CSV table of C-alpha atoms in Angstrom, one decimal:
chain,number,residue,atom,x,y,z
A,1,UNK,CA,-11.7,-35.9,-37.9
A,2,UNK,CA,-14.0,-36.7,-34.3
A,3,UNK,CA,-16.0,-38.5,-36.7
A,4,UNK,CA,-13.6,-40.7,-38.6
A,5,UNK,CA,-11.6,-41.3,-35.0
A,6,UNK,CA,-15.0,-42.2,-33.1
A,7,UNK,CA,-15.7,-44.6,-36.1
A,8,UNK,CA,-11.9,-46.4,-35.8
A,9,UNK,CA,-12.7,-47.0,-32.1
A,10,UNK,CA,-15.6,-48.4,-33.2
A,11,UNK,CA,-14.2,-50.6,-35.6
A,12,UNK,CA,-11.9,-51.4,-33.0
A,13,UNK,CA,-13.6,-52.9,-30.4
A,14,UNK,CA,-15.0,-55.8,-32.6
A,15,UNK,CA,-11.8,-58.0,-32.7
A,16,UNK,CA,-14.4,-60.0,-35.8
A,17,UNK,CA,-15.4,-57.0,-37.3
A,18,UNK,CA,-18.8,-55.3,-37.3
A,19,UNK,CA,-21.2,-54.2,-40.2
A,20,UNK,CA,-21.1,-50.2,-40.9
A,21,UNK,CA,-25.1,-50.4,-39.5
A,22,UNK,CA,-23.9,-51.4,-35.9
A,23,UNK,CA,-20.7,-49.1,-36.0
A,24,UNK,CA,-22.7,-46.2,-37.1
A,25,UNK,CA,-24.8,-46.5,-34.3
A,26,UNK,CA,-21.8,-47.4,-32.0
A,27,UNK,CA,-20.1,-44.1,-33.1
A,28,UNK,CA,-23.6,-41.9,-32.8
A,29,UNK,CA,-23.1,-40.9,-36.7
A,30,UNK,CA,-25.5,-41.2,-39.9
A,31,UNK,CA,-25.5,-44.6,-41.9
A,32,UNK,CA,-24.6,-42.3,-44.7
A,33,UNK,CA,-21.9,-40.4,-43.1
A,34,UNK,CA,-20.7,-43.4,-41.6
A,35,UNK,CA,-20.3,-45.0,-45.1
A,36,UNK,CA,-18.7,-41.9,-46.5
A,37,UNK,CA,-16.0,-42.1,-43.2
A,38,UNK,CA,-15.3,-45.7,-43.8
A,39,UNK,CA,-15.0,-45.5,-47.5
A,40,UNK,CA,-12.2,-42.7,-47.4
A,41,UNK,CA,-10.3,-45.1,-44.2
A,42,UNK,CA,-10.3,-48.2,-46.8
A,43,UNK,CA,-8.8,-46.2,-49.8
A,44,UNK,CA,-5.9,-44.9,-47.3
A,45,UNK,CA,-5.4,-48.2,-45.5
A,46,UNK,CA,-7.1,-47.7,-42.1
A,47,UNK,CA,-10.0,-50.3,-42.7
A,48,UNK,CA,-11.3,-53.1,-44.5
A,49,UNK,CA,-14.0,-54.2,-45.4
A,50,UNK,CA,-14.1,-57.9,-45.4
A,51,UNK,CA,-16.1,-60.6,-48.2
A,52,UNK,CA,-18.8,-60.8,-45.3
A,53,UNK,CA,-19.5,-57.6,-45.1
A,54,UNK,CA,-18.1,-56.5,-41.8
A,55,UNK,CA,-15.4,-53.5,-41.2
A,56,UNK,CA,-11.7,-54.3,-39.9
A,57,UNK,CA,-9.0,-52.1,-38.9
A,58,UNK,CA,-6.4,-51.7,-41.8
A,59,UNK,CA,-2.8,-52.2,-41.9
A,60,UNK,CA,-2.2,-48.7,-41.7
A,61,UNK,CA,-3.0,-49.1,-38.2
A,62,UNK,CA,-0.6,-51.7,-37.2
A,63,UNK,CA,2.0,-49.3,-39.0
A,64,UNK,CA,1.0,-46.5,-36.8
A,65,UNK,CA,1.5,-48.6,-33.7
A,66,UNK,CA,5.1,-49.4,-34.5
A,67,UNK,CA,5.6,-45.7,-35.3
A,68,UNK,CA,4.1,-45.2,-31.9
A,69,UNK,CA,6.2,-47.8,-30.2
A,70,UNK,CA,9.8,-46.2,-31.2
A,71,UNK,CA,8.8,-42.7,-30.5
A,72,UNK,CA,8.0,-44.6,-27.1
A,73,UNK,CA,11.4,-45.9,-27.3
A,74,UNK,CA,12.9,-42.2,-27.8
A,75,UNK,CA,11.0,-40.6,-25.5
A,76,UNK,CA,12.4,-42.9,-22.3
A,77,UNK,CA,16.1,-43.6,-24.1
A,78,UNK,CA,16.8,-39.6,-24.7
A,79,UNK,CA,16.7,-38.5,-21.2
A,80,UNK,CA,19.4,-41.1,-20.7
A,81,UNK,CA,21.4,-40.3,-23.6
A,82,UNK,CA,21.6,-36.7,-22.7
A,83,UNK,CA,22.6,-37.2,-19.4
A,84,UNK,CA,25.3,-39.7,-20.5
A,85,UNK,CA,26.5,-37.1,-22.6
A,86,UNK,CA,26.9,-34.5,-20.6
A,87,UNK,CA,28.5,-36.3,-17.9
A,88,UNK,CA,31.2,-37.8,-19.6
A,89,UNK,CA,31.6,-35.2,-22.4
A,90,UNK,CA,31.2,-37.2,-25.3
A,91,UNK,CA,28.4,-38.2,-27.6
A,92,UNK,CA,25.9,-41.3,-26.8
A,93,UNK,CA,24.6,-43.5,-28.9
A,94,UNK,CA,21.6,-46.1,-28.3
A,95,UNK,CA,21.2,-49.0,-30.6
A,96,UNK,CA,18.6,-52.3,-31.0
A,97,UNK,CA,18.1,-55.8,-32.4
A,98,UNK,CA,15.0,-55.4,-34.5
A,99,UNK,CA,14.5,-58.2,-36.4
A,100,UNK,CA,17.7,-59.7,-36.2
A,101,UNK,CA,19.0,-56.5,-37.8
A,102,UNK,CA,21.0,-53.9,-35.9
A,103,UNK,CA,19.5,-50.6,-35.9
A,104,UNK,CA,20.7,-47.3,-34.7
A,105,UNK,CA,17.6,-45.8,-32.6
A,106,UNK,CA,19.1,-42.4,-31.5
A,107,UNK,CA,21.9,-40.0,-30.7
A,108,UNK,CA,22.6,-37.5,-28.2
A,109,UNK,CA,25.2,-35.2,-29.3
A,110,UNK,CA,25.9,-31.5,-29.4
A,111,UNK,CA,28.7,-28.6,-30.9
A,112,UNK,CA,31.3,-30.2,-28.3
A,113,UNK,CA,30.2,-33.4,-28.8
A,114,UNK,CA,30.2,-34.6,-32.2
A,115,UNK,CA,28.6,-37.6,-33.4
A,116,UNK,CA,30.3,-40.0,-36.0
A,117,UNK,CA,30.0,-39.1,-40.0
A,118,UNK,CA,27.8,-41.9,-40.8
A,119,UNK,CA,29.2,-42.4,-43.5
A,120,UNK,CA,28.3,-46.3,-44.1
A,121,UNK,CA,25.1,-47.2,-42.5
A,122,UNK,CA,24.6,-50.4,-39.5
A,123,UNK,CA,23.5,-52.8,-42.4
A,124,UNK,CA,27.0,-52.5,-43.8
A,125,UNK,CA,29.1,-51.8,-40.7
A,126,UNK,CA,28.1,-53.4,-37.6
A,127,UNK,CA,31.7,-55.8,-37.7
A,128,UNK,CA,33.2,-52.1,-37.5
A,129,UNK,CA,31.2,-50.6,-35.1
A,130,UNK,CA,31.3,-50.6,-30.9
A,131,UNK,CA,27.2,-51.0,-31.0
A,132,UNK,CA,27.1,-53.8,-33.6
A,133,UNK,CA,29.7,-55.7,-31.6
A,134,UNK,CA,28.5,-55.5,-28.7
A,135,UNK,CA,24.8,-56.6,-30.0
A,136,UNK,CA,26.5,-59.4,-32.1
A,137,UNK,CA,28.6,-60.4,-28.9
A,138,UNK,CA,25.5,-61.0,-27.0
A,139,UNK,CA,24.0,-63.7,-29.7
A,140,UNK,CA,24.2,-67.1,-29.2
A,141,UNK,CA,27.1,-68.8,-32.0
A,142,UNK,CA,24.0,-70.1,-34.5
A,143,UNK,CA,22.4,-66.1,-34.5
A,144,UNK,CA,25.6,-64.4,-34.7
A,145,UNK,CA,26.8,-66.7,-37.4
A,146,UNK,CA,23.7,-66.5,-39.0
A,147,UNK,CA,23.9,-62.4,-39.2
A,148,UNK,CA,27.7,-62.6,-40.5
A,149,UNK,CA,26.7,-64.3,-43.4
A,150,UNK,CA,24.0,-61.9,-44.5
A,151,UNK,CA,26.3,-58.9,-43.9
A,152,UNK,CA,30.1,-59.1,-45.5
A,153,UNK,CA,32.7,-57.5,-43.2
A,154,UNK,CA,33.5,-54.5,-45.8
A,155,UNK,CA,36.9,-53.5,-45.0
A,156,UNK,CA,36.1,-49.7,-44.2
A,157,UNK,CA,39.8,-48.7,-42.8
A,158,UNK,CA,42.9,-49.8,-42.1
A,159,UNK,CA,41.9,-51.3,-38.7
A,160,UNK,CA,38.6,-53.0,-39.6
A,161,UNK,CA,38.3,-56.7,-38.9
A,162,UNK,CA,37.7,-58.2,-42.1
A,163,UNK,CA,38.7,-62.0,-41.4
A,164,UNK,CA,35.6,-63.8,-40.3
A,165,UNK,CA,37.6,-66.7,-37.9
A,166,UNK,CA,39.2,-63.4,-36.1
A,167,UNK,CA,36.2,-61.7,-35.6
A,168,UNK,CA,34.4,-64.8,-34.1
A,169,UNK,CA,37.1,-64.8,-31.6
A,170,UNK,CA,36.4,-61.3,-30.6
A,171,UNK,CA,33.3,-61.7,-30.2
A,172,UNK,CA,33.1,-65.0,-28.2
A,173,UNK,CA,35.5,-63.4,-25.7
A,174,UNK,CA,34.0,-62.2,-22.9
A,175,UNK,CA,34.4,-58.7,-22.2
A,176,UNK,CA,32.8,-55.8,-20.2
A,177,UNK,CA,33.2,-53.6,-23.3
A,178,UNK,CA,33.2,-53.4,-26.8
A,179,UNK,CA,35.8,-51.2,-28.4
A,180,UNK,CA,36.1,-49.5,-31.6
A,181,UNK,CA,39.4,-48.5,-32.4
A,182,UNK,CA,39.2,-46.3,-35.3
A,183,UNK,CA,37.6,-49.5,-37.5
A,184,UNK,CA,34.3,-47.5,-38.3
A,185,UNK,CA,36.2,-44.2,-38.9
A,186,UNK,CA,39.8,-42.7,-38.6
A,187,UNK,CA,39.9,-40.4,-35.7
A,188,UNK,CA,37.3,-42.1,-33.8
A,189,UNK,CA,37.0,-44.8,-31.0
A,190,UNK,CA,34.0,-45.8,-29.5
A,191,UNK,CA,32.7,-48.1,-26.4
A,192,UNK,CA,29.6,-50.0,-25.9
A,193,UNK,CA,28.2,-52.3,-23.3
A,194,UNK,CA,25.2,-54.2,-23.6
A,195,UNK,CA,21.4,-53.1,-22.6
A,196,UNK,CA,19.3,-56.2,-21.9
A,197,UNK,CA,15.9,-57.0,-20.9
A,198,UNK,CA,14.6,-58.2,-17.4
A,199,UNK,CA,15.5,-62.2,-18.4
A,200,UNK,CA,18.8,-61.0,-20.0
A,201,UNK,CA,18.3,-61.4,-23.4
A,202,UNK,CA,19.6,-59.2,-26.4
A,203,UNK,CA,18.0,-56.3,-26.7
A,204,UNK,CA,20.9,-53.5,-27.7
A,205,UNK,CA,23.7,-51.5,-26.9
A,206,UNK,CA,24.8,-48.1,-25.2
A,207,UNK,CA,27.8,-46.1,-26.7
A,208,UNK,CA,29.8,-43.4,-26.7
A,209,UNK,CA,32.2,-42.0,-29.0
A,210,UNK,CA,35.2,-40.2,-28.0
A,211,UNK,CA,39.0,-39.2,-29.8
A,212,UNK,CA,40.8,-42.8,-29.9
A,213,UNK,CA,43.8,-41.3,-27.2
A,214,UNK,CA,40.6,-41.2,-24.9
A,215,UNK,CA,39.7,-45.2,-25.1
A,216,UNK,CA,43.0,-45.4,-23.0
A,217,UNK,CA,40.8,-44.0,-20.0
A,218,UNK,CA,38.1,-45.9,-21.2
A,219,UNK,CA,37.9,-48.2,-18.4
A,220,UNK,CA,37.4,-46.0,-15.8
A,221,UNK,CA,33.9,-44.9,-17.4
A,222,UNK,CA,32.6,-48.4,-17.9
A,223,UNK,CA,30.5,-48.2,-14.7
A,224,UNK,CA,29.1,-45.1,-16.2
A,225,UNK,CA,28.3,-46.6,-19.0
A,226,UNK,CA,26.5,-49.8,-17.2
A,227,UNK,CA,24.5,-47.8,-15.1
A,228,UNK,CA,23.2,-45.8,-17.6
A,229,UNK,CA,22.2,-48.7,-19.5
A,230,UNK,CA,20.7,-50.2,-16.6
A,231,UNK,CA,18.7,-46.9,-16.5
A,232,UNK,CA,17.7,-48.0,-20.2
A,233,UNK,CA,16.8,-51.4,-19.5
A,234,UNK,CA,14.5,-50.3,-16.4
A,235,UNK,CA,12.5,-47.5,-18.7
A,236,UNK,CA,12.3,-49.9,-21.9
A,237,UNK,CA,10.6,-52.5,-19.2
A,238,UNK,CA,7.9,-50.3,-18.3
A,239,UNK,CA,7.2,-48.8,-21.8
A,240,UNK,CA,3.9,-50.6,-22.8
């Protein structure tokens, strides 16, 4: 394994590729081991060997990276979430734009804190949901029409906003929080305000989930609820 991860480094530091000669020597290992090595990273995606003859990282790699990035993303958005959670008793959720599509990154929860039965995933509910809301509320009218029309507003209960001109209103009005009232799921409200980068751009929500007699107190947590997402926005800014 030394081997194999001296040899990616190698490959790596020739943004145009090198020929296995020159990284074998770069990576202090036998021609014929280094052969072997980068035979075995081609078959399972880690490097290439191009028409010219010279070695390139695989995609593999690049998949690792963006494996790398979330759990980068976790590991500065859970301390938050926890401590959100705590504090106001109820369970926090932490969402993203990726891609234009509205992902659910992680959830801090616990036995007195339930988290929502996800029962219809974000592709499929974001209309319903306090984090999709608040996400879409933050597009420009082009982007947001743009992701309505890809997703349907399935009608999931008897509150859900399923009337495209209504739900346009909602969203274009501004608000300091996004509410959920029992549209996702019976028994459940939620609230979410928006996390946003250092320019003030989209980048997700913060939520918490709580019974729907509690979203008449709601208000008096929103400042919670910003300054924890400011604590977001601050750690997501210095994650590499």
């Amino acid at each position: 394994m030394q081997r194999a991860l001296r040899l990616m480094e190698a490959v790596a530091s020739h943004p145009s590729g090198a020929p296995a000669k020159q990284l074998a020597r770069e990576a202090g290992l036998p021609l014929a081991t280094a052969y072997h090595l980068l035979r075995t990273l081609a078959f399972e995606g880690y490097a290439v060997r191009l028409s010219d003859g010279v070695w390139v990282l695989g995609d593999r790699v690049q998949h690792l990276y963006g494996q790398s990035r979330m759990q980068q993303v976790f590991a500065c958005v859970r301390p938050t979430l926890t401590a959100l959670r705590d504090e106001l008793g109820a369970a926090a959720y932490f969402g993203l734009l990726v891609d234009d599509e509205i992902r659910l990154i992680d959830v801090a929860d616990g036995p007195r804190t339930p988290r929502v039965d996800f029962w219809v995933g974000f592709g499929d509910a974001a209309h319903a949901t306090a984090i999709g809301k608040c996400v879409l509320s933050q597009l420009d009218e082009d982007r947001r029409r743009d992701y309505l029309s890809r997703h349907p507003l399935v009608d999931l209960t008897p509150h859900t906003i399923t009337e495209p001109r209504r739900l346009l209103r909602t969203l274009s009005t501004p608000i300091g929080l996004s509410i959920d009232r029992e549209e996702y799921a019976l028994g459940t409200g939620c609230a979410a305000v928006p996390v946003t980068d250092a320019s003030g751009g989209v980048v997700g929500a913060l939520a918490i989930s709580c019974p729907p007699e509690r979203l008449a107190q709601i208000d008096a947590f929103a400042h919670r609820l910003q300054a924890a997402a400011a604590r977001i926005q601050r750690s997501l800014a210095l994650t590499p």
